[in-house]
Short mmCIF file of C-alpha atoms in Angstrom, two decimals:
data_model
loop_
_atom_site.label_atom_id
_atom_site.label_comp_id
_atom_site.label_asym_id
_atom_site.label_seq_id
_atom_site.Cartn_x
_atom_site.Cartn_y
_atom_site.Cartn_z
CA UNK A 25 151.89 72.09 22.73
CA UNK A 26 152.92 68.44 22.60
CA UNK A 27 150.72 65.74 24.12
CA UNK A 28 152.52 65.60 27.46
CA UNK A 29 152.32 69.35 28.04
CA UNK A 30 148.71 69.44 26.84
CA UNK A 31 147.74 66.77 29.37
CA UNK A 32 149.35 68.71 32.20
CA UNK A 33 147.50 71.85 31.10
CA UNK A 34 144.17 70.02 30.80
CA UNK A 35 144.62 68.68 34.34
CA UNK A 36 145.27 72.23 35.54
CA UNK A 37 142.06 73.36 33.83
CA UNK A 38 140.13 70.56 35.52
CA UNK A 39 141.46 71.47 38.96
CA UNK A 40 141.08 75.22 38.52
CA UNK A 41 138.07 75.67 36.23
CA UNK A 42 137.16 79.23 37.22
CA UNK A 43 140.59 80.86 37.27
CA UNK A 44 141.14 82.49 33.85
CA UNK A 45 144.05 84.74 34.80
CA UNK A 46 145.92 81.84 36.36
CA UNK A 47 145.31 79.60 33.35
CA UNK A 48 146.47 82.36 31.01
CA UNK A 49 149.77 82.63 32.88
CA UNK A 50 150.21 78.85 32.99
CA UNK A 51 149.57 78.39 29.29
CA UNK A 52 152.05 81.12 28.34
CA UNK A 53 154.83 79.43 30.32
CA UNK A 54 154.01 75.90 29.17
CA UNK A 55 154.00 76.92 25.51
CA UNK A 56 157.30 78.76 25.91
CA UNK A 57 159.22 75.95 27.65
CA UNK A 58 158.29 73.25 25.13
CA UNK A 59 161.75 73.40 23.44
CA UNK A 60 163.40 72.86 26.83
CA UNK A 61 161.19 69.93 27.80
CA UNK A 62 161.97 68.21 24.52
CA UNK A 63 165.60 67.93 25.69
CA UNK A 64 164.99 67.05 29.36
CA UNK A 65 163.39 63.66 29.96
CA UNK A 66 164.37 63.97 33.64
CA UNK A 67 161.91 66.85 34.03
CA UNK A 68 159.10 64.66 32.76
CA UNK A 69 160.11 61.69 34.91
CA UNK A 70 160.06 63.89 38.03
CA UNK A 71 156.70 65.49 37.06
CA UNK A 72 158.30 68.94 37.25
CA UNK A 73 155.52 70.54 35.19
CA UNK A 74 152.69 69.19 37.31
CA UNK A 75 154.49 70.13 40.51
CA UNK A 76 155.55 73.62 39.48
CA UNK A 77 152.02 74.73 38.54
CA UNK A 78 150.54 73.50 41.83
CA UNK A 79 151.13 75.89 44.77
CA UNK A 80 152.84 74.47 47.81
CA UNK A 81 150.26 76.18 49.99
CA UNK A 82 147.10 78.24 49.38
CA UNK A 83 145.81 80.33 52.27
CA UNK A 84 142.43 82.13 52.25
CA UNK A 85 141.01 83.88 55.27
CA UNK A 86 138.30 86.27 56.47
CA UNK A 87 139.31 89.83 57.36
CA UNK A 88 136.75 91.56 59.60
CA UNK A 89 137.25 95.21 60.54
CA UNK A 90 135.29 98.32 61.54
CA UNK A 91 134.97 101.44 59.40
CA UNK A 92 134.78 104.99 60.79
CA UNK A 93 131.00 104.64 61.22
CA UNK A 94 131.49 101.59 63.47
CA UNK A 95 130.10 99.36 60.74
CA UNK A 96 131.69 95.90 60.53
CA UNK A 97 133.14 95.16 57.09
CA UNK A 98 134.27 91.78 55.82
CA UNK A 99 136.88 91.18 53.14
CA UNK A 100 138.75 88.11 51.95
CA UNK A 101 142.51 87.73 52.34
CA UNK A 102 144.88 85.51 50.38
CA UNK A 103 148.46 84.30 50.52
CA UNK A 104 149.66 81.85 47.87
CA UNK A 105 152.99 80.30 48.83
CA UNK A 106 153.76 78.95 45.39
CA UNK A 107 157.32 77.67 45.28
CA UNK A 108 160.12 77.84 47.86
CA UNK A 109 162.74 75.85 45.93
CA UNK A 110 165.15 78.78 45.57
CA UNK A 111 164.46 80.49 48.91
CA UNK A 112 161.72 81.94 51.11
CA UNK A 113 158.48 82.85 49.33
CA UNK A 114 158.74 86.42 48.04
CA UNK A 115 156.05 88.53 46.44
CA UNK A 116 153.79 91.47 47.05
CA UNK A 117 150.38 92.03 48.58
CA UNK A 118 147.71 93.61 46.37
CA UNK A 119 144.74 95.46 47.90
CA UNK A 120 142.17 96.07 45.17
CA UNK A 121 138.53 95.20 44.54
CA UNK A 122 139.58 93.07 41.54
CA UNK A 123 141.62 90.65 43.68
CA UNK A 124 140.43 87.04 43.43
CA UNK A 125 142.06 83.66 43.95
CA UNK A 126 142.73 83.49 40.21
CA UNK A 127 144.48 86.87 40.18
CA UNK A 128 146.63 86.05 43.20
CA UNK A 129 147.59 82.65 41.76
CA UNK A 130 148.58 84.11 38.40
CA UNK A 131 150.71 86.71 40.16
CA UNK A 132 152.32 84.08 42.36
CA UNK A 133 153.03 81.79 39.42
CA UNK A 134 154.68 84.61 37.47
CA UNK A 135 156.66 85.51 40.58
CA UNK A 136 158.39 82.10 40.64
CA UNK A 137 160.18 82.73 37.36
CA UNK A 138 160.66 86.47 37.83
CA UNK A 139 162.39 85.84 41.14
CA UNK A 140 164.49 83.06 39.62
CA UNK A 141 165.72 85.43 36.91
CA UNK A 142 167.07 87.84 39.54
CA UNK A 143 169.42 85.09 40.87
CA UNK A 144 168.69 86.40 44.39
CA UNK A 145 167.74 83.09 46.10
CA UNK A 146 164.07 83.88 46.60
CA UNK A 147 161.03 81.72 45.93
CA UNK A 148 157.68 82.79 44.51
CA UNK A 149 154.54 83.85 46.33
CA UNK A 150 151.80 86.49 46.25
CA UNK A 151 148.89 87.68 48.33
CA UNK A 152 146.35 90.37 48.90
CA UNK A 153 142.71 91.18 49.48
CA UNK A 154 139.63 92.54 47.72
CA UNK A 155 139.85 95.51 50.11
CA UNK A 156 140.16 98.81 48.22
CA UNK A 157 142.08 101.49 50.15
CA UNK A 158 140.94 104.22 47.75
CA UNK A 159 138.59 106.62 49.54
CA UNK A 160 139.29 105.11 52.97
CA UNK A 161 140.61 107.18 55.87
CA UNK A 162 144.03 106.47 57.35
CA UNK A 163 142.36 104.98 60.41
CA UNK A 164 140.23 102.66 58.28
CA UNK A 165 143.28 101.52 56.34
CA UNK A 166 145.13 100.96 59.61
CA UNK A 167 142.33 98.86 61.11
CA UNK A 168 142.08 96.76 57.97
CA UNK A 169 145.85 96.21 57.78
CA UNK A 170 145.96 95.19 61.44
CA UNK A 171 143.11 92.70 60.95
CA UNK A 172 144.75 91.35 57.77
CA UNK A 173 148.12 90.88 59.49
CA UNK A 174 146.55 89.18 62.49
CA UNK A 175 145.93 86.15 60.27
CA UNK A 176 148.84 86.55 57.85
CA UNK A 177 151.37 86.70 60.70
CA UNK A 178 150.89 82.97 61.32
CA UNK A 179 152.32 82.13 57.91
CA UNK A 180 155.25 84.51 57.31
CA UNK A 181 158.76 85.18 58.58
CA UNK A 182 162.13 86.40 57.35
CA UNK A 183 163.19 82.86 56.41
CA UNK A 184 159.71 81.61 55.48
CA UNK A 185 157.72 84.13 53.46
CA UNK A 186 158.51 87.82 52.94
CA UNK A 187 155.60 89.89 51.55
CA UNK A 188 155.99 93.35 50.02
CA UNK A 189 153.76 95.96 48.41
CA UNK A 190 151.85 95.91 45.14
CA UNK A 191 148.79 97.78 43.84
CA UNK A 192 147.07 99.46 46.78
CA UNK A 193 149.87 98.62 49.20
CA UNK A 194 152.53 101.27 49.71
CA UNK A 195 154.67 102.46 52.60
CA UNK A 196 151.60 103.40 54.65
CA UNK A 197 150.08 99.93 54.46
CA UNK A 198 153.42 98.17 54.97
CA UNK A 199 153.98 100.29 58.08
CA UNK A 200 150.62 99.39 59.61
CA UNK A 201 151.16 95.70 58.87
CA UNK A 202 154.69 95.70 60.24
CA UNK A 203 153.52 97.35 63.46
CA UNK A 204 150.86 94.68 63.94
CA UNK A 205 153.29 91.86 63.15
CA UNK A 206 155.73 93.24 65.73
CA UNK A 207 152.98 93.48 68.34
CA UNK A 208 151.81 89.90 67.72
CA UNK A 209 155.23 88.25 67.45
CA UNK A 210 157.03 90.31 70.11
CA UNK A 211 159.97 90.50 67.67
CA UNK A 212 161.43 93.39 65.69
CA UNK A 213 162.00 91.15 62.69
CA UNK A 214 162.87 93.71 60.02
CA UNK A 215 163.23 91.14 57.25
CA UNK A 216 159.63 89.92 57.46
CA UNK A 217 158.35 92.63 55.09
CA UNK A 218 160.01 94.72 52.40
CA UNK A 219 159.07 98.16 51.17
CA UNK A 220 159.48 99.52 54.69
CA UNK A 221 160.06 103.14 55.63
CA UNK A 222 163.64 104.34 55.25
CA UNK A 223 163.96 105.17 58.96
CA UNK A 224 162.98 101.67 60.12
CA UNK A 225 164.64 99.15 57.84
CA UNK A 226 163.69 100.12 54.30
CA UNK A 227 166.07 100.32 51.37
CA UNK A 228 166.97 103.39 49.42
CA UNK A 229 165.94 103.06 45.73
CA UNK A 230 163.23 100.48 46.53
CA UNK A 231 160.44 102.91 45.65
CA UNK A 232 162.07 103.69 42.30
CA UNK A 233 163.29 100.17 41.54
CA UNK A 234 160.56 98.67 39.35
CA UNK A 235 160.22 101.74 37.13
CA UNK A 236 163.96 102.38 36.94
CA UNK A 237 164.67 98.72 36.21
CA UNK A 238 162.01 98.65 33.50
CA UNK A 239 163.62 101.53 31.62
CA UNK A 240 167.11 100.07 32.08
CA UNK A 241 165.85 96.85 30.48
CA UNK A 242 164.17 98.74 27.62
CA UNK A 243 167.35 100.74 27.02
CA UNK A 244 169.34 97.49 26.78
CA UNK A 245 166.84 96.16 24.22
CA UNK A 246 167.26 99.28 22.11
CA UNK A 247 171.04 99.09 22.34
CA UNK A 248 170.88 95.64 20.74
CA UNK A 249 169.57 97.49 17.68
CA UNK A 250 172.12 100.27 17.94
CA UNK A 251 169.54 102.72 19.31
CA UNK A 252 168.76 104.36 22.66
CA UNK A 253 166.07 106.31 24.51
CA UNK A 254 167.33 109.76 23.56
CA UNK A 255 164.53 111.77 21.97
CA UNK A 256 162.00 108.93 22.12
CA UNK A 257 158.33 109.70 22.77
CA UNK A 258 157.11 107.27 25.45
CA UNK A 259 153.52 106.16 26.06
CA UNK A 260 153.05 105.11 29.70
CA UNK A 261 149.92 103.69 31.34
CA UNK A 262 149.27 103.86 35.06
CA UNK A 263 150.22 106.53 37.57
CA UNK A 264 151.49 104.56 40.57
CA UNK A 265 155.09 103.96 41.59
CA UNK A 266 156.01 101.88 38.54
CA UNK A 267 154.68 104.43 36.04
CA UNK A 268 156.00 107.43 37.97
CA UNK A 269 159.56 106.20 38.24
CA UNK A 270 159.61 104.74 34.74
CA UNK A 271 158.75 108.24 33.55
CA UNK A 272 161.45 109.75 35.75
CA UNK A 273 164.13 107.33 34.53
CA UNK A 274 163.11 107.73 30.89
CA UNK A 275 163.47 111.50 31.24
CA UNK A 276 166.97 111.00 32.68
CA UNK A 277 167.88 109.14 29.49
CA UNK A 278 166.57 111.92 27.28
CA UNK A 279 163.15 110.47 26.42
CA UNK A 280 159.82 112.32 26.57
CA UNK A 281 156.99 110.42 28.33
CA UNK A 282 153.66 112.04 27.45
CA UNK A 283 150.91 110.01 29.13
CA UNK A 284 149.58 108.62 32.40
CA UNK A 285 146.32 106.94 33.38
CA UNK A 286 144.22 105.51 36.18
CA UNK A 287 140.80 103.88 36.43
CA UNK A 288 139.08 107.21 35.64
CA UNK A 289 140.79 107.72 32.28
CA UNK A 290 143.98 108.85 30.58
CA UNK A 291 146.01 112.05 30.30
CA UNK A 292 147.97 113.18 27.26
CA UNK A 293 150.50 115.88 28.07
CA UNK A 294 152.27 116.96 24.86
CA UNK A 295 154.79 119.00 26.86
CA UNK A 296 155.96 115.87 28.69
CA UNK A 297 154.81 114.59 32.08
CA UNK A 298 155.74 116.81 35.02
CA UNK A 299 157.02 114.15 37.44
CA UNK A 300 157.03 116.38 40.51
CA UNK A 301 153.41 117.37 39.93
CA UNK A 302 152.49 113.72 39.34
CA UNK A 303 154.10 112.74 42.65
CA UNK A 304 152.25 115.55 44.44
CA UNK A 305 148.87 114.52 43.00
CA UNK A 306 149.19 110.74 43.39
CA UNK A 307 151.54 110.22 46.35
CA UNK A 308 150.71 113.19 48.58
CA UNK A 309 147.14 114.11 47.70
CA UNK A 310 146.09 110.59 46.61
CA UNK A 311 144.21 112.27 43.78
CA UNK A 312 143.27 111.29 40.22
CA UNK A 313 145.03 111.90 36.92
CA UNK A 314 142.28 114.39 36.08
CA UNK A 315 143.63 116.54 38.94
CA UNK A 316 147.03 116.48 37.24
CA UNK A 317 145.50 117.53 33.90
CA UNK A 318 143.74 120.50 35.49
CA UNK A 319 147.09 121.96 36.56
CA UNK A 320 148.89 121.57 33.23
CA UNK A 321 148.08 124.15 30.53
CA UNK A 322 148.20 121.83 27.51
CA UNK A 323 147.31 118.47 29.07
CA UNK A 324 144.14 116.69 27.95
CA UNK A 325 142.12 114.42 30.24
CA UNK A 326 140.50 111.61 28.24
CA UNK A 327 137.70 110.36 30.52
CA UNK A 328 137.22 106.59 30.45
CA UNK A 329 139.89 106.10 27.78
CA UNK A 330 143.24 104.34 27.63
CA UNK A 331 146.56 105.70 26.41
CA UNK A 332 147.19 103.32 23.50
CA UNK A 333 145.76 105.61 20.83
CA UNK A 334 148.51 108.16 21.45
CA UNK A 335 151.34 108.11 18.90
CA UNK A 336 154.85 107.40 20.16
CA UNK A 337 158.03 105.34 19.88
CA UNK A 338 157.95 103.22 23.06
CA UNK A 339 155.04 101.82 25.08
CA UNK A 340 155.38 100.95 28.77
CA UNK A 341 152.18 99.38 30.17
CA UNK A 342 152.47 99.94 33.93
CA UNK A 343 148.88 99.67 35.18
CA UNK A 344 147.39 96.17 35.50
CA UNK A 345 146.84 92.79 33.86
CA UNK A 346 145.32 92.49 30.38
CA UNK A 347 145.20 96.25 29.84
CA UNK A 348 146.54 96.01 26.29
CA UNK A 349 144.60 94.04 23.67
CA UNK A 350 145.39 92.95 20.14
CA UNK A 351 143.71 96.00 18.60
CA UNK A 352 145.80 98.26 20.83
CA UNK A 353 149.02 96.67 19.57
CA UNK A 354 147.89 97.14 15.98
CA UNK A 355 147.20 100.80 16.71
CA UNK A 356 150.57 101.24 18.41
CA UNK A 357 152.37 99.60 15.50
CA UNK A 358 150.59 101.83 13.01
CA UNK A 359 151.54 104.85 15.13
CA UNK A 360 155.24 103.99 15.02
CA UNK A 361 155.86 102.21 18.33
CA UNK A 362 158.98 100.03 18.11
CA UNK A 363 159.17 98.59 21.64
CA UNK A 364 156.73 97.38 24.31
CA UNK A 365 158.16 96.50 27.71
CA UNK A 366 155.83 95.37 30.48
CA UNK A 367 155.98 97.31 33.73
CA UNK A 368 152.82 95.70 35.12
CA UNK A 369 152.29 91.96 35.52
CA UNK A 370 150.82 90.36 32.36
CA UNK A 371 149.44 93.62 30.93
CA UNK A 372 149.22 92.18 27.40
CA UNK A 373 146.60 89.61 26.47
CA UNK A 374 147.87 86.50 24.65
CA UNK A 375 146.53 87.91 21.39
CA UNK A 376 148.32 91.20 22.02
CA UNK A 377 151.62 89.36 22.58
CA UNK A 378 151.16 87.47 19.32
CA UNK A 379 150.42 90.71 17.50
CA UNK A 380 153.54 92.36 18.92
CA UNK A 381 155.77 89.42 18.00
CA UNK A 382 154.28 89.27 14.50
CA UNK A 383 155.09 92.94 13.92
CA UNK A 384 158.29 94.97 14.00
CA UNK A 385 157.77 95.68 17.72
CA UNK A 386 160.30 94.45 20.29
CA UNK A 387 158.44 92.86 23.22
CA UNK A 388 159.66 92.24 26.79
CA UNK A 389 157.58 90.19 29.27
CA UNK A 390 157.10 91.54 32.77
CA UNK A 391 158.82 88.64 34.49
CA UNK A 392 162.04 90.00 32.95
CA UNK A 393 161.47 93.72 32.43
CA UNK A 394 159.75 94.54 35.74
CA UNK A 395 161.92 92.32 37.95
CA UNK A 396 163.73 95.32 39.41
CA UNK A 397 161.25 95.75 42.24
CA UNK A 398 161.57 92.27 43.69
CA UNK A 399 165.32 92.29 43.04
CA UNK A 400 165.67 95.38 45.20
CA UNK A 401 163.37 93.85 47.80
CA UNK A 402 165.89 91.02 48.05
CA UNK A 403 168.63 93.63 48.46
CA UNK A 404 166.53 95.12 51.29
CA UNK A 405 166.47 91.68 52.91
CA UNK A 406 170.27 91.52 52.66
CA UNK A 407 170.60 94.92 54.31
CA UNK A 408 168.22 93.89 57.11
CA UNK A 409 170.20 90.71 57.73
CA UNK A 410 173.40 92.77 58.00
CA UNK A 411 171.80 95.47 60.19
CA UNK A 412 172.84 98.14 57.71
CA UNK A 413 171.54 100.48 55.02
CA UNK A 414 173.38 100.94 51.74
CA UNK A 415 173.71 104.30 49.94
CA UNK A 416 171.28 104.97 47.09
CA UNK A 417 174.01 104.72 44.46
CA UNK A 418 175.09 101.27 45.67
CA UNK A 419 171.55 99.90 45.48
CA UNK A 420 170.99 101.51 42.08
CA UNK A 421 174.23 100.04 40.73
CA UNK A 422 173.26 96.60 41.99
CA UNK A 423 169.83 97.02 40.41
CA UNK A 424 171.32 98.02 37.05
CA UNK A 425 173.63 95.00 37.07
CA UNK A 426 170.77 92.62 37.88
CA UNK A 427 168.59 94.03 35.09
CA UNK A 428 171.41 93.85 32.54
CA UNK A 429 172.20 90.29 33.64
CA UNK A 430 168.54 89.33 33.14
CA UNK A 431 168.58 90.95 29.70
CA UNK A 432 171.71 89.05 28.71
CA UNK A 433 170.36 85.75 30.04
CA UNK A 434 167.09 86.17 28.13
CA UNK A 435 168.94 86.77 24.87
CA UNK A 436 171.43 83.95 25.40
CA UNK A 437 168.71 81.46 26.31
CA UNK A 438 166.51 82.44 23.37
CA UNK A 439 169.47 81.96 21.02
CA UNK A 440 170.32 78.59 22.63
CA UNK A 441 166.84 77.29 21.83
CA UNK A 442 166.66 78.59 18.28
CA UNK A 443 164.54 81.68 18.98
CA UNK A 444 167.01 84.58 18.70
CA UNK A 445 165.62 87.87 19.96
CA UNK A 446 162.54 86.26 21.54
CA UNK A 447 162.56 87.71 25.06
CA UNK A 448 159.41 85.80 26.05
CA UNK A 449 160.90 82.38 25.30
CA UNK A 450 164.25 83.40 26.75
CA UNK A 451 162.77 84.66 30.04
CA UNK A 452 160.42 81.72 30.54
CA UNK A 453 162.99 79.02 29.78
CA UNK A 454 165.77 80.67 31.80
CA UNK A 455 163.58 81.12 34.87
CA UNK A 456 161.90 77.72 34.55
CA UNK A 457 165.19 75.86 34.13
CA UNK A 458 166.75 77.46 37.21
CA UNK A 459 163.79 76.41 39.37
CA UNK A 460 163.38 72.96 37.78
CA UNK A 461 167.04 72.01 38.23
CA UNK A 462 166.86 72.96 41.91
CA UNK A 463 163.65 70.94 42.30
CA UNK A 464 165.46 67.88 40.90
CA UNK A 465 168.30 68.40 43.39
CA UNK A 466 165.88 68.57 46.33
CA UNK A 467 163.89 65.42 45.53
CA UNK A 468 160.19 64.67 45.28
CA UNK A 469 158.64 67.01 47.84
#
């Protein structure tokens, strides 16, 4: 990095000394946009870098609730309203024991540029709590969500900040939070949350959107090489919505996904993942991937292991941040993988990204390849504003167009700055430039 960018990064380190995930995300973007900054003195004069890495608002709060044994529990809640230049803050809520201020800030920072790439007029934000819904009863989850929303409701609104789901937050949690928001505000403000139930303001295809969009993006990458997904063996991590619907979409295109995982371990299913069984185990029974393996005759459960040792053609990390390390990429390359597209947020470590780019492997960053979820959330907001619900095919067609537009913009931007085929540089510069230009238009605020 040049001296100017390095100074901005060092100041960020000084202000946020114990936030490694956030600093990792910041450094990746700053390194990528260096070619752009070399041509834009106006960005430097307006301190765009320093302003864009500092959240507009950081909210932390106590969440006190009672479990089924009448014991009072205390968790910490967060909402980072990072950048509203392009529209209301937009980003999910994550409920998981790993949630910290650093994790929420990295997610919110990534969300700025991801949302910008969708061209949907939404700003970047993120939130969540160190509450873990796994193993909790429905009533415990409800009481926590109501306590969480009691504080969060002060800071959100359809034209202010529109949260959605993320890890640990699905339709159940969104429903409980929406009910509490409605009770507190005395308004049926459908656009305040996305990921809602289909019978009360949700959008068709929203559940599938991130996984479907990921595979659409990967297919477009392959087509640039004159290839496609037909017959490809796909290695997928995770077993939530992103992984499930990435598997489903890949199968529609003729590929054969053979793996899933969760915190307990990995499953290799040489016959191909049975999507309906996976949905039953994870979405209905809220079980573990080991339960899936027990019901499949040839599936192997690999306790405590990850999926990256399995041979294949395409890798789709769909679990969580920093789940793929440099050694994993080396293994994947040696096993014949030709493409890695991120379904999770920042699932590759910096060293893993370098290893992928130094090899024959095509690499797509999550802010481009997994943007389908937030893009469809914005489409849900449009439907709410128009008091309507679009057919599945209309939403899916809009999603496909958005993902293909992002793919094209990444390639065109990378070529413009002398890095043809570099999706990381293309995504970061394209998203950053769209936000930075709007910040210039709106003045020093």
